[in-house]
GROMACS .gro file of C-alpha atoms in nm:
model
  188
    1MET     CA    1  -4.001  -4.307  -0.819
    2GLY     CA    2  -4.047  -4.670  -0.771
    3ALA     CA    3  -3.965  -4.974  -1.006
    4LEU     CA    4  -4.316  -4.975  -1.138
    5GLU     CA    5  -4.314  -4.611  -1.256
    6ARG     CA    6  -3.980  -4.671  -1.407
    7MET     CA    7  -4.075  -4.999  -1.607
    8LYS     CA    8  -4.384  -4.827  -1.721
    9GLU     CA    9  -4.192  -4.510  -1.835
   10GLN     CA   10  -3.972  -4.721  -2.037
   11MET     CA   11  -4.240  -4.914  -2.176
   12ARG     CA   12  -4.467  -4.614  -2.296
   13ALA     CA   13  -4.184  -4.525  -2.542
   14VAL     CA   14  -4.276  -4.840  -2.735
   15PRO     CA   15  -4.632  -4.822  -2.781
   16LEU     CA   16  -4.713  -5.190  -2.791
   17TYR     CA   17  -4.873  -5.201  -2.461
   18ARG     CA   18  -5.179  -5.053  -2.320
   19LEU     CA   19  -5.062  -4.933  -1.962
   20ASP     CA   20  -5.384  -4.816  -1.808
   21GLY     CA   21  -5.375  -5.037  -1.493
   22THR     CA   22  -5.636  -5.334  -1.625
   23THR     CA   23  -5.427  -5.543  -1.838
   24THR     CA   24  -5.231  -5.852  -1.781
   25VAL     CA   25  -4.901  -5.657  -1.856
   26ASP     CA   26  -4.982  -5.395  -1.588
   27HIS     CA   27  -5.050  -5.682  -1.320
   28GLU     CA   28  -4.737  -5.863  -1.407
   29LEU     CA   29  -4.525  -5.526  -1.382
   30GLU     CA   30  -4.691  -5.467  -1.040
   31ALA     CA   31  -4.543  -5.828  -0.919
   32TYR     CA   32  -4.216  -5.758  -1.068
   33ALA     CA   33  -4.199  -5.425  -0.934
   34ALA     CA   34  -4.286  -5.524  -0.563
   35VAL     CA   35  -3.983  -5.768  -0.577
   36LEU     CA   36  -3.769  -5.508  -0.747
   37ASP     CA   37  -3.854  -5.245  -0.481
   38ARG     CA   38  -3.788  -5.488  -0.168
   39CYS     CA   39  -3.451  -5.570  -0.352
   40GLU     CA   40  -3.362  -5.225  -0.402
   41GLN     CA   41  -3.439  -5.123  -0.028
   42ALA     CA   42  -3.248  -5.394   0.086
   43LEU     CA   43  -2.928  -5.273  -0.131
   44LEU     CA   44  -2.965  -4.933  -0.029
   45GLU     CA   45  -2.980  -5.048   0.344
   46LEU     CA   46  -2.668  -5.248   0.296
   47TYR     CA   47  -2.481  -4.967   0.135
   48ARG     CA   48  -2.578  -4.731   0.396
   49GLU     CA   49  -2.487  -4.955   0.675
   50ASN     CA   50  -2.149  -5.049   0.546
   51PHE     CA   51  -2.028  -4.702   0.589
   52ALA     CA   52  -2.021  -4.565   0.933
   53ALA     CA   53  -2.058  -4.206   0.833
   54THR     CA   54  -2.414  -4.302   0.695
   55ALA     CA   55  -2.487  -4.615   0.916
   56GLU     CA   56  -2.813  -4.584   1.137
   57SER     CA   57  -2.844  -4.933   1.285
   58TRP     CA   58  -2.682  -5.266   1.253
   59GLY     CA   59  -2.386  -5.106   1.088
   60LEU     CA   60  -2.305  -4.891   1.369
   61GLU     CA   61  -2.342  -5.190   1.601
   62LEU     CA   62  -2.100  -5.384   1.394
   63PHE     CA   63  -1.857  -5.095   1.376
   64SER     CA   64  -1.875  -5.031   1.781
   65LYS     CA   65  -1.835  -5.423   1.831
   66GLU     CA   66  -1.515  -5.413   1.609
   67LEU     CA   67  -1.354  -5.113   1.784
   68ARG     CA   68  -1.478  -5.160   2.108
   69THR     CA   69  -1.530  -4.785   2.150
   70ALA     CA   70  -1.639  -4.602   2.436
   71ASP     CA   71  -1.747  -4.753   2.741
   72GLY     CA   72  -2.146  -4.729   2.815
   73THR     CA   73  -2.461  -4.825   2.655
   74LEU     CA   74  -2.472  -4.950   2.284
   75VAL     CA   75  -2.628  -4.627   2.193
   76GLU     CA   76  -2.291  -4.452   2.328
   77GLN     CA   77  -2.088  -4.706   2.174
   78GLN     CA   78  -2.274  -4.662   1.836
   79SER     CA   79  -2.239  -4.297   1.851
   80ALA     CA   80  -1.857  -4.310   1.921
   81ALA     CA   81  -1.809  -4.541   1.619
   82LYS     CA   82  -2.002  -4.281   1.403
   83VAL     CA   83  -1.781  -4.020   1.515
   84LEU     CA   84  -1.474  -4.212   1.477
   85PHE     CA   85  -1.575  -4.319   1.113
   86SER     CA   86  -1.707  -3.983   1.012
   87LEU     CA   87  -1.370  -3.777   1.038
   88ASP     CA   88  -1.259  -3.587   0.746
   89ASP     CA   89  -0.924  -3.728   0.637
   90ASP     CA   90  -0.872  -3.421   0.419
   91ASP     CA   91  -0.880  -3.163   0.707
   92PHE     CA   92  -0.760  -3.359   1.038
   93ALA     CA   93  -0.714  -3.077   1.296
   94LYS     CA   94  -0.709  -3.049   1.661
   95CYS     CA   95  -1.088  -3.066   1.684
   96ASP     CA   96  -1.087  -3.400   1.509
   97MET     CA   97  -0.827  -3.520   1.776
   98GLU     CA   98  -1.042  -3.401   2.022
   99LYS     CA   99  -1.329  -3.581   1.873
  100ILE     CA  100  -1.120  -3.909   1.871
  101ALA     CA  101  -1.008  -3.878   2.222
  102GLN     CA  102  -1.365  -3.818   2.335
  103ALA     CA  103  -1.519  -4.109   2.115
  104VAL     CA  104  -1.267  -4.366   2.293
  105GLY     CA  105  -1.341  -4.231   2.628
  106LEU     CA  106  -1.064  -4.021   2.730
  107SER     CA  107  -1.128  -3.695   2.912
  108CYS     CA  108  -0.822  -3.497   2.807
  109ASN     CA  109  -0.678  -3.170   2.674
  110VAL     CA  110  -0.517  -3.203   2.334
  111GLU     CA  111  -0.202  -3.005   2.289
  112GLU     CA  112  -0.024  -2.936   1.968
  113TYR     CA  113   0.339  -2.867   1.917
  114PRO     CA  114   0.373  -2.807   1.543
  115LYS     CA  115   0.760  -2.758   1.518
  116GLU     CA  116   0.834  -3.079   1.704
  117SER     CA  117   0.522  -3.264   1.497
  118VAL     CA  118   0.404  -3.369   1.835
  119VAL     CA  119   0.043  -3.369   1.949
  120ARG     CA  120   0.004  -3.443   2.355
  121PHE     CA  121  -0.318  -3.580   2.499
  122VAL     CA  122  -0.299  -3.470   2.866
  123LEU     CA  123  -0.543  -3.670   3.066
  124LEU     CA  124  -0.768  -3.508   3.301
  125GLY     CA  125  -0.881  -3.814   3.484
  126GLU     CA  126  -0.814  -4.193   3.489
  127PRO     CA  127  -0.988  -4.365   3.180
  128ARG     CA  128  -1.178  -4.696   3.255
  129ASN     CA  129  -0.929  -4.870   2.994
  130LEU     CA  130  -0.632  -4.681   2.905
  131THR     CA  131  -0.486  -4.973   2.695
  132ARG     CA  132  -0.797  -4.992   2.476
  133SER     CA  133  -0.831  -4.630   2.410
  134ILE     CA  134  -0.453  -4.625   2.308
  135ARG     CA  135  -0.511  -4.907   2.070
  136ILE     CA  136  -0.810  -4.716   1.911
  137LEU     CA  137  -0.631  -4.385   1.894
  138ARG     CA  138  -0.330  -4.571   1.717
  139ARG     CA  139  -0.575  -4.679   1.450
  140PHE     CA  140  -0.675  -4.320   1.364
  141PHE     CA  141  -0.375  -4.110   1.457
  142PRO     CA  142  -0.181  -3.938   1.151
  143VAL     CA  143   0.138  -4.150   1.103
  144HIS     CA  144   0.346  -3.818   1.023
  145LEU     CA  145   0.277  -3.690   1.390
  146ILE     CA  146   0.398  -3.803   1.712
  147GLY     CA  147   0.130  -3.882   1.932
  148LEU     CA  148   0.176  -3.878   2.332
  149VAL     CA  149  -0.078  -3.958   2.587
  150ASP     CA  150   0.017  -3.794   2.898
  151HIS     CA  151  -0.117  -3.956   3.225
  152ARG     CA  152   0.114  -3.813   3.481
  153LYS     CA  153  -0.056  -3.720   3.815
  154GLU     CA  154   0.170  -3.428   3.825
  155THR     CA  155   0.223  -3.210   3.516
  156TRP     CA  156   0.478  -2.950   3.451
  157LYS     CA  157   0.218  -2.676   3.460
  158ALA     CA  158   0.122  -2.788   3.792
  159LEU     CA  159   0.480  -2.801   3.930
  160ASP     CA  160   0.504  -2.435   3.773
  161ASP     CA  161   0.204  -2.298   3.947
  162ARG     CA  162   0.356  -2.422   4.296
  163ASN     CA  163   0.624  -2.158   4.226
  164LEU     CA  164   0.887  -2.376   4.336
  165THR     CA  165   1.256  -2.254   4.351
  166TRP     CA  166   1.573  -2.435   4.225
  167SER     CA  167   1.678  -2.524   4.603
  168ASP     CA  168   1.283  -2.668   4.648
  169LEU     CA  169   1.329  -2.891   4.360
  170ASP     CA  170   1.723  -3.001   4.484
  171LYS     CA  171   1.604  -3.094   4.821
  172ARG     CA  172   1.399  -3.373   4.664
  173GLY     CA  173   1.705  -3.520   4.529
  174LEU     CA  174   1.551  -3.634   4.210
  175SER     CA  175   1.700  -3.639   3.864
  176TRP     CA  176   1.536  -3.471   3.552
  177ASN     CA  177   1.398  -3.809   3.437
  178GLN     CA  178   1.251  -3.877   3.787
  179MET     CA  179   1.098  -3.533   3.794
  180ASP     CA  180   0.959  -3.539   3.430
  181GLY     CA  181   0.803  -3.890   3.516
  182THR     CA  182   0.807  -3.991   3.157
  183ASP     CA  183   0.718  -4.343   3.253
  184ASP     CA  184   0.342  -4.198   3.244
  185VAL     CA  185   0.372  -4.083   2.895
  186ILE     CA  186   0.294  -4.342   2.630
  187GLU     CA  187   0.354  -4.277   2.238
  188ILE     CA  188   0.077  -4.351   2.030
   0.00000   0.00000   0.00000
């Protein structure tokens, strides 16, 4: 229902005006309604675009510029911004963390360690801009958890798969920290 119908409905309750579409009052109401309808549409667009979960055009562009989300076309950046802002705060689960990682341009596996309150993002490849991705992750990562971005070339699982013996590892002459390679693990 547009502004004209709402105004006529209110005025019909008071039988002072004949609202049959031919009177001066009808024409004045039509002029007012035209302006009010445009104002209403502008306000609805403003409301929609100010929330990334409902934004469709310039709002997503602003959000993606602010976050400098995933590399790629503007459409990909807007899509990433929409994913980030549409996350459900009440039920932040592993799938939400995977959405965040993908939205910021990280190809990774998300591993959860509930006893330690740790979530590890094990990268599957080199991201285009790791520093930017981690900066964005920090904005959305739950503060009560410890987040780690693991970009080591050789993971413990890969070492385990090689079936190396202790003497094979000892021959390398490395300390535990050197074997762990924790320099390539960044805390969020």
